[in-house]
């Protein structure tokens, strides 16, 4: 975790957002926020105490009483306004993302667009919340189901998608009638306050959306708070496991999405140029800091040498630089420590391209790197590196390739590149991962499907956003109803049966 530090007074201050306004933290503990392209601290963010978290939860609790009564029509109207505002201001938030995360502007805009799709899905909330009705289930008796909000729900999010991942959570949660407390990453917190202001402008009542910043202290306060009904988490696997165990131990519903090591299998019959373009885009986009990045290439048979050659040709053409420069295609990593940790993996296997050479002098940069001949048991194969390092494993057969995917402790995404539809179909059937791409390297589902991995990539039984997101943020109730008909009324002590 980021250490708290003393910082000069001139730094921009980032406060919590509680009950519809910015609220300064009570503890005096703060964390540094950097511009990773310059390697300079630009702001400091308040770290919440359990009392700050309680204030946010109480604001959300008070707002829940009225928000759950707001009609579906009115909620949908607010969502359409949110959609319009995010769309109009996407460049503004993209700049915030680039300045704190480092990803290039075009990629930041892509992040906002994918988050916007989830907001658009939520505009259909009246349809999404429709239920079932059985007339005359028994004589004179009707039975119907309804889905109701849970109450105050919380989201804890990672640094790599500071706008989109919170949208995956708050949009369906609020659409379903819940109120929300967000604990975003302390490394790039400003997008959350930007969102809070935008939601207020769109007409969302105060207290429906709140932000508390901070570290483990804030997270633990959320996980232990008796008035928080459910927690959505996205981040690394060890913390996802901890959040899931702690939240469920405290009686909360929880979905906790973890890390990944996504394998892309390339078969000998694949189009080499298409596979090489896909591998370079999916491994180095956003400097590899994507949970759906391709981090392992599994080259089957004779495809390895030509594929590596094609990737090697493309790597020097990737323009590494400040994300604000429209010419840049890949920005820096999030912090100096993370950059150094990622670079430390360039010791295993056979390093074909070493990204430590040819990096900009300032900032937390590491250029695209390629390592051949990695195998299970090597650190660079076993760990989630979460940086611009693409590993290659060579195998002889399709079966060996699938075994690597299925033996991985993670199961977020995987992809196969081939021209053979029969093999692709077999792969879709056999692959032990939650999201599968066929000639598509980053198979992030569209907003009307749900996103989630298997094994160490997800703790809990509901994927995020889409139909499973609506399920996660609601609970079912079944009503059995009879309107008085004196002609059929009598005492009956038997167990209710249909007649
Ligand atoms: P992280 O696990 O370090 O942090 C995630 C959140 O947990 C942050 O809000 C952070 O403040 C909090 N946190 C960190 N340490 C904690 C602790 N000890 N106790 C309680 N809370 C703690 O993750 P990150 O570095 O911000 O993000 C990168 C990770 O997220 C990668 O592993 C990546 O694969 C994963 N990720 C997964 C998905 C997915 O959909 N599966 C999506 C995006 C990112």
Short mmCIF file of C-alpha atoms and ligand atoms in Angstrom, two decimals:
data_model
loop_
_atom_site.label_atom_id
_atom_site.label_comp_id
_atom_site.label_asym_id
_atom_site.label_seq_id
_atom_site.Cartn_x
_atom_site.Cartn_y
_atom_site.Cartn_z
CA UNK A 1 0.00 0.00 0.00
CA UNK A 2 1.05 3.62 -0.52
CA UNK A 3 2.72 5.13 2.54
CA UNK A 4 1.34 8.29 4.04
CA UNK A 5 3.73 11.24 3.76
CA UNK A 6 4.15 14.89 4.68
CA UNK A 7 3.63 17.04 1.56
CA UNK A 8 4.12 20.74 0.74
CA UNK A 9 1.06 22.99 1.22
CA UNK A 10 0.78 23.91 -2.49
CA UNK A 11 -0.43 20.46 -3.48
CA UNK A 12 -4.04 20.05 -4.65
CA UNK A 13 -6.15 18.54 -1.86
CA UNK A 14 -8.60 15.73 -2.60
CA UNK A 15 -11.36 15.31 -0.01
CA UNK A 16 -14.09 12.76 0.59
CA UNK A 17 -17.57 13.36 -0.89
CA UNK A 18 -20.34 12.75 1.61
CA UNK A 19 -24.02 13.73 1.48
CA UNK A 20 -23.62 15.77 -1.73
CA UNK A 21 -20.55 17.86 -0.86
CA UNK A 22 -16.79 17.61 -0.33
CA UNK A 23 -15.84 16.78 3.26
CA UNK A 24 -12.30 17.07 4.61
CA UNK A 25 -10.96 13.98 6.36
CA UNK A 26 -10.71 14.05 10.14
CA UNK A 27 -7.54 12.05 10.64
CA UNK A 28 -4.91 14.25 9.01
CA UNK A 29 -3.59 11.08 7.31
CA UNK A 30 -3.10 11.62 3.59
CA UNK A 31 -1.56 9.83 0.61
CA UNK A 32 0.40 11.19 -2.34
CA UNK A 33 -1.02 11.32 -5.88
CA UNK A 34 1.50 11.47 -8.74
CA UNK A 35 1.63 12.43 -12.37
CA UNK A 36 3.38 9.22 -13.43
CA UNK A 37 4.58 10.67 -16.74
CA UNK A 38 6.51 13.40 -14.92
CA UNK A 39 7.33 11.33 -11.84
CA UNK A 40 6.09 14.23 -9.69
CA UNK A 41 3.57 14.44 -6.86
CA UNK A 42 0.63 16.65 -7.84
CA UNK A 43 -1.92 16.20 -5.07
CA UNK A 44 -2.64 14.59 -1.75
CA UNK A 45 -5.72 12.65 -0.86
CA UNK A 46 -7.44 12.31 2.52
CA UNK A 47 -7.35 8.87 4.12
CA UNK A 48 -10.60 8.04 5.90
CA UNK A 49 -10.94 6.94 9.51
CA UNK A 50 -13.71 4.52 10.53
CA UNK A 51 -15.62 7.64 11.67
CA UNK A 52 -15.36 9.18 8.16
CA UNK A 53 -16.62 5.90 6.69
CA UNK A 54 -19.47 5.85 9.19
CA UNK A 55 -20.44 9.40 8.18
CA UNK A 56 -20.64 8.31 4.53
CA UNK A 57 -22.63 5.18 5.37
CA UNK A 58 -25.08 7.19 7.50
CA UNK A 59 -25.55 9.70 4.64
CA UNK A 60 -26.23 6.79 2.28
CA UNK A 61 -28.58 5.18 4.78
CA UNK A 62 -30.61 8.35 5.19
CA UNK A 63 -30.81 8.79 1.39
CA UNK A 64 -31.92 5.16 0.89
CA UNK A 65 -35.23 5.77 2.62
CA UNK A 66 -36.30 8.21 -0.10
CA UNK A 67 -34.27 6.96 -3.10
CA UNK A 68 -35.91 3.51 -3.03
CA UNK A 69 -39.29 5.22 -3.31
CA UNK A 70 -38.36 7.24 -6.39
CA UNK A 71 -40.35 5.85 -9.33
CA UNK A 72 -38.67 3.81 -12.03
CA UNK A 73 -39.64 6.50 -14.55
CA UNK A 74 -37.93 9.24 -12.56
CA UNK A 75 -34.83 7.08 -11.92
CA UNK A 76 -34.58 6.34 -15.63
CA UNK A 77 -34.89 10.07 -16.41
CA UNK A 78 -31.93 10.78 -14.10
CA UNK A 79 -29.93 7.99 -15.74
CA UNK A 80 -30.53 9.46 -19.20
CA UNK A 81 -29.20 12.81 -17.88
CA UNK A 82 -26.15 11.07 -16.38
CA UNK A 83 -25.55 9.39 -19.72
CA UNK A 84 -25.69 12.72 -21.56
CA UNK A 85 -23.36 14.48 -19.12
CA UNK A 86 -20.72 11.72 -19.13
CA UNK A 87 -20.86 11.64 -22.91
CA UNK A 88 -20.48 15.44 -23.20
CA UNK A 89 -17.62 15.56 -20.71
CA UNK A 90 -15.74 12.40 -21.59
CA UNK A 91 -12.65 14.35 -22.69
CA UNK A 92 -12.57 16.21 -19.38
CA UNK A 93 -12.53 12.99 -17.35
CA UNK A 94 -10.13 11.34 -19.81
CA UNK A 95 -7.61 14.10 -19.02
CA UNK A 96 -8.03 13.46 -15.30
CA UNK A 97 -7.39 9.75 -15.88
CA UNK A 98 -4.28 10.41 -17.96
CA UNK A 99 -2.87 12.90 -15.46
CA UNK A 100 -3.11 10.49 -12.50
CA UNK A 101 -2.99 7.01 -14.05
CA UNK A 102 -0.69 7.73 -17.00
CA UNK A 103 -2.62 5.87 -19.74
CA UNK A 104 -2.68 7.69 -23.09
CA UNK A 105 -5.66 9.95 -23.82
CA UNK A 106 -7.15 7.72 -26.52
CA UNK A 107 -7.08 4.78 -24.09
CA UNK A 108 -8.59 6.93 -21.32
CA UNK A 109 -11.41 7.86 -23.70
CA UNK A 110 -11.88 4.17 -24.49
CA UNK A 111 -12.20 3.47 -20.75
CA UNK A 112 -14.92 6.11 -20.40
CA UNK A 113 -16.75 4.77 -23.46
CA UNK A 114 -16.82 1.23 -22.06
CA UNK A 115 -18.09 2.56 -18.71
CA UNK A 116 -20.69 4.63 -20.51
CA UNK A 117 -22.05 1.44 -22.08
CA UNK A 118 -22.88 0.18 -18.59
CA UNK A 119 -24.67 3.46 -17.78
CA UNK A 120 -26.62 3.12 -21.05
CA UNK A 121 -27.61 -0.44 -20.10
CA UNK A 122 -28.87 0.94 -16.77
CA UNK A 123 -31.08 3.50 -18.57
CA UNK A 124 -33.27 0.47 -19.30
CA UNK A 125 -33.82 -0.07 -15.57
CA UNK A 126 -37.64 -0.25 -15.76
CA UNK A 127 -37.32 -3.27 -18.05
CA UNK A 128 -34.42 -4.76 -16.09
CA UNK A 129 -36.45 -4.72 -12.87
CA UNK A 130 -39.55 -6.37 -14.34
CA UNK A 131 -40.61 -9.56 -12.60
CA UNK A 132 -42.98 -12.51 -13.02
CA UNK A 133 -46.69 -12.87 -12.30
CA UNK A 134 -48.80 -16.02 -12.13
CA UNK A 135 -52.50 -15.30 -12.15
CA UNK A 136 -54.78 -17.90 -10.55
CA UNK A 137 -51.87 -19.98 -9.16
CA UNK A 138 -54.50 -21.48 -6.93
CA UNK A 139 -58.18 -20.66 -7.03
CA UNK A 140 -58.50 -16.94 -6.35
CA UNK A 141 -54.78 -16.68 -5.57
CA UNK A 142 -52.12 -14.83 -7.57
CA UNK A 143 -48.36 -15.21 -7.06
CA UNK A 144 -45.73 -12.75 -8.20
CA UNK A 145 -42.06 -12.01 -7.64
CA UNK A 146 -40.45 -8.62 -7.10
CA UNK A 147 -36.81 -7.56 -6.85
CA UNK A 148 -35.95 -4.99 -4.21
CA UNK A 149 -32.75 -3.04 -3.47
CA UNK A 150 -30.44 -4.18 -0.66
CA UNK A 151 -29.85 -0.80 1.02
CA UNK A 152 -26.41 0.77 1.38
CA UNK A 153 -23.89 -0.99 -0.85
CA UNK A 154 -20.17 -0.31 -1.24
CA UNK A 155 -17.59 -0.51 -4.02
CA UNK A 156 -13.82 -0.85 -3.57
CA UNK A 157 -11.89 -0.30 -6.79
CA UNK A 158 -8.37 -0.66 -8.27
CA UNK A 159 -6.07 1.95 -9.80
CA UNK A 160 -6.14 0.70 -13.37
CA UNK A 161 -9.66 1.80 -14.41
CA UNK A 162 -10.44 4.74 -12.10
CA UNK A 163 -13.65 5.72 -13.96
CA UNK A 164 -14.91 2.54 -15.65
CA UNK A 165 -14.71 -0.01 -12.81
CA UNK A 166 -16.61 2.30 -10.40
CA UNK A 167 -19.24 2.72 -13.19
CA UNK A 168 -19.58 -1.09 -13.33
CA UNK A 169 -20.70 -0.87 -9.70
CA UNK A 170 -22.46 2.40 -8.91
CA UNK A 171 -24.55 2.49 -12.09
CA UNK A 172 -26.42 -0.82 -11.58
CA UNK A 173 -26.45 -0.41 -7.79
CA UNK A 174 -28.12 3.01 -7.91
CA UNK A 175 -30.40 2.07 -10.83
CA UNK A 176 -31.74 -0.78 -8.66
CA UNK A 177 -32.60 1.68 -5.86
CA UNK A 178 -29.58 1.22 -3.56
CA UNK A 179 -27.39 4.00 -2.23
CA UNK A 180 -23.64 3.78 -2.68
CA UNK A 181 -20.33 4.33 -0.90
CA UNK A 182 -17.25 4.17 -3.16
CA UNK A 183 -13.71 3.59 -1.84
CA UNK A 184 -11.59 4.13 -4.96
CA UNK A 185 -7.88 3.49 -5.37
CA UNK A 186 -5.84 6.01 -3.42
CA UNK A 187 -3.40 6.20 -6.35
CA UNK A 188 -5.73 7.99 -8.79
CA UNK A 189 -8.72 9.23 -6.77
CA UNK A 190 -9.83 12.37 -8.68
CA UNK A 191 -12.12 10.65 -11.20
CA UNK A 192 -14.38 9.60 -8.31
CA UNK A 193 -14.90 13.16 -7.10
CA UNK A 194 -15.50 14.24 -10.72
CA UNK A 195 -18.18 11.53 -10.93
CA UNK A 196 -19.77 12.70 -7.66
CA UNK A 197 -20.13 16.27 -8.95
CA UNK A 198 -21.54 15.06 -12.26
CA UNK A 199 -24.13 12.84 -10.57
CA UNK A 200 -25.27 15.75 -8.44
CA UNK A 201 -25.62 17.94 -11.51
CA UNK A 202 -27.65 15.19 -13.21
CA UNK A 203 -30.17 15.42 -10.37
CA UNK A 204 -29.16 12.46 -8.21
CA UNK A 205 -30.26 13.31 -4.64
CA UNK A 206 -27.53 14.04 -2.09
CA UNK A 207 -26.33 10.99 -0.19
CA UNK A 208 -27.17 8.47 -2.92
CA UNK A 209 -23.52 8.46 -4.08
CA UNK A 210 -20.66 9.02 -1.62
CA UNK A 211 -16.89 8.70 -1.86
CA UNK A 212 -14.45 7.89 0.94
CA UNK A 213 -10.78 7.80 0.09
CA UNK A 214 -8.11 5.84 1.87
CA UNK A 215 -6.29 2.60 2.49
CA UNK A 216 -6.83 -0.62 4.47
CA UNK A 217 -8.31 1.32 7.40
CA UNK A 218 -11.12 2.63 5.20
CA UNK A 219 -11.62 -0.76 3.53
CA UNK A 220 -11.85 -2.57 6.86
CA UNK A 221 -14.32 0.01 8.16
CA UNK A 222 -16.53 -0.65 5.11
CA UNK A 223 -16.24 -4.43 5.50
CA UNK A 224 -17.15 -4.31 9.18
CA UNK A 225 -19.89 -1.67 9.03
CA UNK A 226 -23.22 -3.19 10.09
CA UNK A 227 -25.22 -0.91 7.77
CA UNK A 228 -23.41 -1.95 4.59
CA UNK A 229 -25.44 -4.73 2.94
CA UNK A 230 -23.16 -5.69 0.06
CA UNK A 231 -19.63 -5.10 -1.21
CA UNK A 232 -18.29 -5.21 -4.76
CA UNK A 233 -14.52 -5.37 -5.03
CA UNK A 234 -12.12 -5.31 -7.97
CA UNK A 235 -8.36 -5.57 -7.39
CA UNK A 236 -5.56 -8.08 -6.86
CA UNK A 237 -6.26 -11.71 -5.90
CA UNK A 238 -4.89 -11.68 -2.31
CA UNK A 239 -6.95 -8.59 -1.42
CA UNK A 240 -10.01 -9.95 -3.27
CA UNK A 241 -9.83 -13.13 -1.18
CA UNK A 242 -9.44 -11.09 2.03
CA UNK A 243 -12.34 -8.78 1.13
CA UNK A 244 -14.60 -11.72 0.25
CA UNK A 245 -13.80 -13.61 3.45
CA UNK A 246 -14.16 -10.55 5.69
CA UNK A 247 -17.33 -9.24 4.04
CA UNK A 248 -19.10 -12.59 4.09
CA UNK A 249 -17.98 -13.26 7.67
CA UNK A 250 -19.74 -9.99 8.51
CA UNK A 251 -22.93 -11.18 6.82
CA UNK A 252 -22.61 -9.15 3.62
CA UNK A 253 -23.24 -10.21 0.07
CA UNK A 254 -19.91 -9.94 -1.80
CA UNK A 255 -18.48 -10.21 -5.29
CA UNK A 256 -14.68 -9.82 -5.32
CA UNK A 257 -12.90 -9.82 -8.66
CA UNK A 258 -9.19 -10.58 -8.50
CA UNK A 259 -6.09 -10.57 -10.67
CA UNK A 260 -5.27 -12.47 -13.83
CA UNK A 261 -2.66 -14.02 -16.06
CA UNK A 262 -4.34 -14.29 -19.44
CA UNK A 263 -3.03 -16.79 -21.97
CA UNK A 264 -3.41 -16.26 -25.71
CA UNK A 265 -2.95 -19.47 -27.67
CA UNK A 266 -1.74 -19.18 -31.24
CA UNK A 267 -2.13 -22.28 -33.43
CA UNK A 268 0.08 -22.99 -36.46
CA UNK A 269 -2.77 -22.20 -38.90
CA UNK A 270 -3.37 -18.69 -37.47
CA UNK A 271 -2.90 -15.52 -39.50
CA UNK A 272 0.53 -14.47 -38.11
CA UNK A 273 0.12 -10.74 -38.77
CA UNK A 274 -3.32 -10.68 -37.17
CA UNK A 275 -2.05 -12.61 -34.14
CA UNK A 276 1.04 -10.39 -33.78
CA UNK A 277 -1.03 -7.18 -34.01
CA UNK A 278 -3.44 -8.55 -31.43
CA UNK A 279 -0.67 -9.66 -29.06
CA UNK A 280 1.14 -6.30 -29.21
CA UNK A 281 -2.11 -4.34 -28.69
CA UNK A 282 -3.33 -6.54 -25.84
CA UNK A 283 0.01 -6.90 -24.06
CA UNK A 284 1.23 -3.31 -24.17
CA UNK A 285 -1.97 -1.22 -24.30
CA UNK A 286 -2.31 0.76 -21.05
CA UNK A 287 1.27 -0.42 -20.30
CA UNK A 288 -0.10 -3.89 -19.59
CA UNK A 289 -1.99 -2.61 -16.53
CA UNK A 290 -5.26 -4.28 -17.54
CA UNK A 291 -6.77 -7.32 -15.89
CA UNK A 292 -7.66 -8.52 -19.40
CA UNK A 293 -4.21 -7.83 -20.87
CA UNK A 294 -2.59 -10.74 -22.67
CA UNK A 295 0.46 -11.53 -20.56
CA UNK A 296 1.32 -15.04 -21.85
CA UNK A 297 1.50 -16.13 -25.44
CA UNK A 298 1.29 -19.87 -25.92
CA UNK A 299 2.85 -20.63 -29.29
CA UNK A 300 1.90 -24.06 -30.62
CA UNK A 301 4.36 -25.93 -32.87
CA UNK A 302 5.91 -24.17 -35.83
CA UNK A 303 4.18 -20.84 -35.20
CA UNK A 304 6.64 -19.71 -32.48
CA UNK A 305 9.57 -18.40 -34.52
CA UNK A 306 7.60 -16.41 -37.14
CA UNK A 307 5.23 -15.07 -34.45
CA UNK A 308 8.06 -13.84 -32.22
CA UNK A 309 9.76 -12.30 -35.25
CA UNK A 310 6.53 -10.44 -36.18
CA UNK A 311 6.13 -9.15 -32.60
CA UNK A 312 9.79 -8.08 -32.44
CA UNK A 313 9.30 -6.03 -35.62
CA UNK A 314 6.28 -4.24 -34.13
CA UNK A 315 7.66 -3.40 -30.68
CA UNK A 316 10.05 -0.56 -31.69
CA UNK A 317 7.14 1.17 -33.47
CA UNK A 318 5.13 1.51 -30.23
CA UNK A 319 5.55 5.16 -29.24
CA UNK A 320 6.16 5.39 -25.48
CA UNK A 321 5.63 8.80 -23.88
CA UNK A 322 3.48 11.18 -21.87
CA UNK A 323 -0.17 10.16 -22.30
CA UNK A 324 -1.16 13.79 -22.89
CA UNK A 325 0.88 13.80 -26.11
CA UNK A 326 -1.51 12.64 -28.87
CA UNK A 327 1.39 10.84 -30.57
CA UNK A 328 1.98 8.56 -27.56
CA UNK A 329 0.60 5.03 -27.72
CA UNK A 330 1.82 3.75 -24.35
CA UNK A 331 2.28 5.71 -21.14
CA UNK A 332 4.15 5.10 -17.87
CA UNK A 333 3.34 2.71 -15.03
CA UNK A 334 1.44 3.88 -11.99
CA UNK A 335 4.30 4.32 -9.45
CA UNK A 336 8.08 4.07 -9.36
CA UNK A 337 7.88 1.00 -7.06
CA UNK A 338 5.55 -0.80 -9.45
CA UNK A 339 7.76 0.09 -12.44
CA UNK A 340 10.82 -1.32 -10.66
CA UNK A 341 8.96 -4.48 -9.64
CA UNK A 342 7.81 -5.07 -13.24
CA UNK A 343 11.37 -4.49 -14.52
CA UNK A 344 12.67 -7.08 -12.03
CA UNK A 345 10.91 -9.83 -14.02
CA UNK A 346 13.31 -9.26 -16.93
CA UNK A 347 15.65 -11.83 -15.42
CA UNK A 348 13.76 -15.04 -16.28
CA UNK A 349 13.66 -16.92 -19.59
CA UNK A 350 15.29 -15.48 -22.71
CA UNK A 351 14.77 -11.72 -22.88
CA UNK A 352 14.17 -10.91 -26.54
CA UNK A 353 13.31 -7.21 -26.09
CA UNK A 354 14.40 -5.40 -22.90
CA UNK A 355 12.14 -2.43 -22.11
CA UNK A 356 14.66 -0.94 -19.70
CA UNK A 357 16.48 0.37 -22.75
CA UNK A 358 15.00 3.35 -24.65
CA UNK A 359 12.73 4.75 -21.92
CA UNK A 360 11.98 8.44 -21.38
CA UNK A 361 14.27 9.82 -18.62
CA UNK A 362 11.57 11.20 -16.32
CA UNK A 363 8.51 9.41 -15.05
CA UNK A 364 7.76 5.78 -14.29
CA UNK A 365 8.36 4.36 -17.76
CA UNK A 366 9.23 0.88 -18.91
CA UNK A 367 9.10 0.19 -22.66
CA UNK A 368 7.47 -2.96 -24.13
CA UNK A 369 9.40 -6.10 -23.25
CA UNK A 370 9.30 -9.64 -24.61
CA UNK A 371 10.56 -12.83 -22.91
CA UNK A 372 10.77 -16.16 -24.74
CA UNK A 373 10.91 -19.66 -23.26
CA UNK A 374 9.02 -19.06 -20.03
CA UNK A 375 7.60 -22.08 -18.21
CA UNK A 376 5.50 -22.77 -15.13
CA UNK A 377 7.70 -22.55 -12.04
CA UNK A 378 9.51 -19.43 -13.27
CA UNK A 379 8.60 -16.20 -11.44
CA UNK A 380 7.80 -14.36 -14.68
CA UNK A 381 5.39 -17.16 -15.65
CA UNK A 382 3.78 -17.71 -12.27
CA UNK A 383 3.18 -14.09 -11.13
CA UNK A 384 0.74 -11.52 -12.41
CA UNK A 385 3.31 -8.94 -13.59
CA UNK A 386 0.76 -6.23 -14.49
CA UNK A 387 3.10 -4.32 -16.78
CA UNK A 388 4.32 -4.22 -20.40
CA UNK A 389 6.05 -7.61 -20.29
CA UNK A 390 4.81 -10.30 -22.67
CA UNK A 391 5.98 -13.84 -22.00
CA UNK A 392 6.07 -16.67 -24.52
CA UNK A 393 5.75 -20.39 -23.79
CA UNK A 394 6.39 -22.87 -26.58
CA UNK A 395 4.38 -26.11 -26.67
CA UNK A 396 3.97 -28.88 -29.25
CA UNK A 397 0.22 -29.47 -29.20
CA UNK A 398 -3.16 -27.83 -28.69
CA UNK A 399 -3.78 -30.15 -25.70
CA UNK A 400 -0.64 -28.90 -23.93
CA UNK A 401 -1.72 -25.31 -24.56
CA UNK A 402 -5.18 -25.86 -23.06
CA UNK A 403 -3.62 -27.60 -20.07
CA UNK A 404 -1.59 -24.45 -19.34
CA UNK A 405 -4.77 -22.36 -19.37
CA UNK A 406 -6.61 -24.81 -17.15
CA UNK A 407 -3.73 -25.33 -14.68
CA UNK A 408 -3.41 -21.59 -14.09
CA UNK A 409 -4.62 -20.44 -10.68
CA UNK A 410 -6.39 -17.58 -12.45
CA UNK A 411 -9.24 -17.80 -14.94
CA UNK A 412 -10.15 -14.31 -16.07
CA UNK A 413 -9.77 -14.20 -19.87
CA UNK A 414 -8.14 -16.39 -22.49
CA UNK A 415 -8.03 -16.34 -26.28
CA UNK A 416 -7.28 -18.60 -29.21
CA UNK A 417 -6.05 -17.53 -32.63
CA UNK A 418 -6.78 -20.01 -35.41
CA UNK A 419 -8.57 -20.37 -38.74
CA UNK A 420 -10.10 -23.69 -37.66
CA UNK A 421 -13.67 -23.20 -36.41
CA UNK A 422 -13.84 -26.75 -35.01
CA UNK A 423 -10.79 -26.25 -32.78
CA UNK A 424 -12.04 -22.82 -31.68
CA UNK A 425 -15.35 -24.37 -30.68
CA UNK A 426 -13.56 -27.10 -28.74
CA UNK A 427 -11.50 -24.44 -26.97
CA UNK A 428 -14.62 -22.49 -26.00
CA UNK A 429 -15.95 -25.74 -24.46
CA UNK A 430 -12.74 -26.72 -22.64
CA UNK A 431 -11.15 -23.44 -21.51
CA UNK A 432 -11.23 -22.86 -17.73
CA UNK A 433 -11.82 -19.11 -17.79
CA UNK A 434 -14.81 -16.82 -17.48
CA UNK A 435 -14.24 -14.89 -20.71
CA UNK A 436 -13.02 -16.47 -23.94
CA UNK A 437 -11.92 -14.77 -27.15
CA UNK A 438 -11.85 -16.41 -30.56
CA UNK A 439 -9.44 -14.33 -32.65
CA UNK A 440 -10.24 -11.54 -30.15
CA UNK A 441 -7.44 -10.90 -27.64
CA UNK A 442 -9.28 -8.90 -24.94
CA UNK A 443 -12.77 -10.40 -24.75
CA UNK A 444 -14.37 -7.90 -22.34
CA UNK A 445 -18.11 -8.61 -22.62
CA UNK A 446 -20.49 -5.91 -23.86
CA UNK A 447 -22.63 -4.26 -21.17
CA UNK A 448 -25.66 -6.53 -21.61
CA UNK A 449 -23.59 -9.61 -20.72
CA UNK A 450 -21.73 -9.87 -17.40
CA UNK A 451 -18.00 -9.63 -16.72
CA UNK A 452 -16.14 -12.05 -14.49
CA UNK A 453 -13.49 -14.71 -14.25
CA UNK A 454 -13.17 -18.12 -12.66
CA UNK A 455 -10.83 -19.55 -10.00
CA UNK A 456 -8.58 -16.91 -8.35
CA UNK A 457 -10.02 -14.18 -10.58
CA UNK A 458 -13.40 -14.08 -8.81
CA UNK A 459 -14.59 -14.82 -5.29
CA UNK A 460 -18.36 -14.97 -5.06
CA UNK A 461 -21.02 -16.34 -7.35
CA UNK A 462 -22.13 -13.29 -9.31
CA UNK A 463 -20.24 -11.68 -12.18
CA UNK A 464 -20.25 -7.90 -12.40
CA UNK A 465 -22.56 -5.60 -14.46
CA UNK A 466 -25.11 -6.85 -17.03
CA UNK A 467 -27.89 -9.19 -15.86
CA UNK A 468 -25.79 -10.66 -13.01
CA UNK A 469 -25.08 -7.13 -11.77
CA UNK A 470 -28.82 -6.49 -11.49
CA UNK A 471 -29.20 -9.78 -9.59
CA UNK A 472 -26.32 -8.90 -7.27
CA UNK A 473 -27.78 -5.52 -6.29
CA UNK A 474 -31.33 -6.78 -5.66
CA UNK A 475 -32.99 -9.46 -3.58
CA UNK A 476 -36.07 -11.40 -4.51
CA UNK A 477 -39.39 -11.45 -2.77
CA UNK A 478 -42.41 -13.58 -3.73
CA UNK A 479 -45.91 -12.38 -2.91
CA UNK A 480 -48.86 -14.78 -2.66
CA UNK A 481 -52.04 -12.72 -2.77
CA UNK A 482 -55.76 -13.35 -2.37
CA UNK A 483 -58.40 -10.69 -2.34
CA UNK A 484 -61.30 -11.48 -0.02
CA UNK A 485 -64.02 -13.64 -1.51
CA UNK A 486 -66.33 -14.61 1.36
CA UNK A 487 -67.71 -17.51 -0.66
CA UNK A 488 -64.40 -19.43 -0.52
CA UNK A 489 -63.22 -18.46 2.98
CA UNK A 490 -62.89 -21.24 5.59
CA UNK A 491 -60.47 -22.47 8.28
CA UNK A 492 -57.94 -25.02 6.92
CA UNK A 493 -54.99 -26.17 9.09
CA UNK A 494 -53.35 -28.21 6.32
CA UNK A 495 -50.13 -27.15 4.55
CA UNK A 496 -51.02 -24.73 1.72
CA UNK A 497 -51.65 -26.59 -1.55
CA UNK A 498 -52.78 -25.49 -4.94
CA UNK A 499 -56.42 -26.21 -5.71
P1 LIG B 1 -5.11 -3.72 -5.08
O1 LIG B 1 -5.65 -5.05 -4.71
O2 LIG B 1 -3.77 -3.34 -4.54
O3 LIG B 1 -6.11 -2.55 -4.60
C1 LIG B 1 -7.49 -2.60 -4.88
C2 LIG B 1 -8.25 -1.85 -3.79
O4 LIG B 1 -8.00 -2.51 -2.54
C3 LIG B 1 -7.80 -0.41 -3.62
O5 LIG B 1 -8.94 0.40 -3.40
C4 LIG B 1 -6.89 -0.45 -2.40
O6 LIG B 1 -6.90 0.74 -1.66
C5 LIG B 1 -7.46 -1.59 -1.59
N1 LIG B 1 -6.43 -2.32 -0.82
C6 LIG B 1 -5.13 -2.47 -1.16
N2 LIG B 1 -4.48 -3.19 -0.20
C7 LIG B 1 -5.41 -3.49 0.75
C8 LIG B 1 -5.35 -4.22 1.98
N3 LIG B 1 -4.23 -4.78 2.42
N4 LIG B 1 -6.48 -4.34 2.69
C9 LIG B 1 -7.64 -3.79 2.27
N5 LIG B 1 -7.74 -3.08 1.12
C10 LIG B 1 -6.64 -2.93 0.36
O7 LIG B 1 -5.15 -3.63 -6.67
P2 LIG B 1 -4.55 -2.48 -7.60
O8 LIG B 1 -3.06 -2.58 -7.58
O9 LIG B 1 -5.18 -1.18 -7.30
O10 LIG B 1 -5.13 -2.94 -9.03
C11 LIG B 1 -4.50 -3.90 -9.83
C12 LIG B 1 -5.06 -5.28 -9.61
O11 LIG B 1 -6.47 -5.27 -9.88
C13 LIG B 1 -4.49 -6.32 -10.56
O12 LIG B 1 -4.28 -7.50 -9.84
C14 LIG B 1 -5.58 -6.51 -11.60
O13 LIG B 1 -5.58 -7.75 -12.27
C15 LIG B 1 -6.79 -6.35 -10.77
N6 LIG B 1 -7.96 -6.02 -11.57
C16 LIG B 1 -8.88 -6.99 -11.77
C17 LIG B 1 -9.98 -6.73 -12.56
C18 LIG B 1 -11.02 -7.79 -12.81
O14 LIG B 1 -12.04 -7.45 -13.37
N7 LIG B 1 -10.81 -9.03 -12.40
C19 LIG B 1 -10.15 -5.46 -13.14
C20 LIG B 1 -9.20 -4.48 -12.89
C21 LIG B 1 -8.10 -4.78 -12.09
#
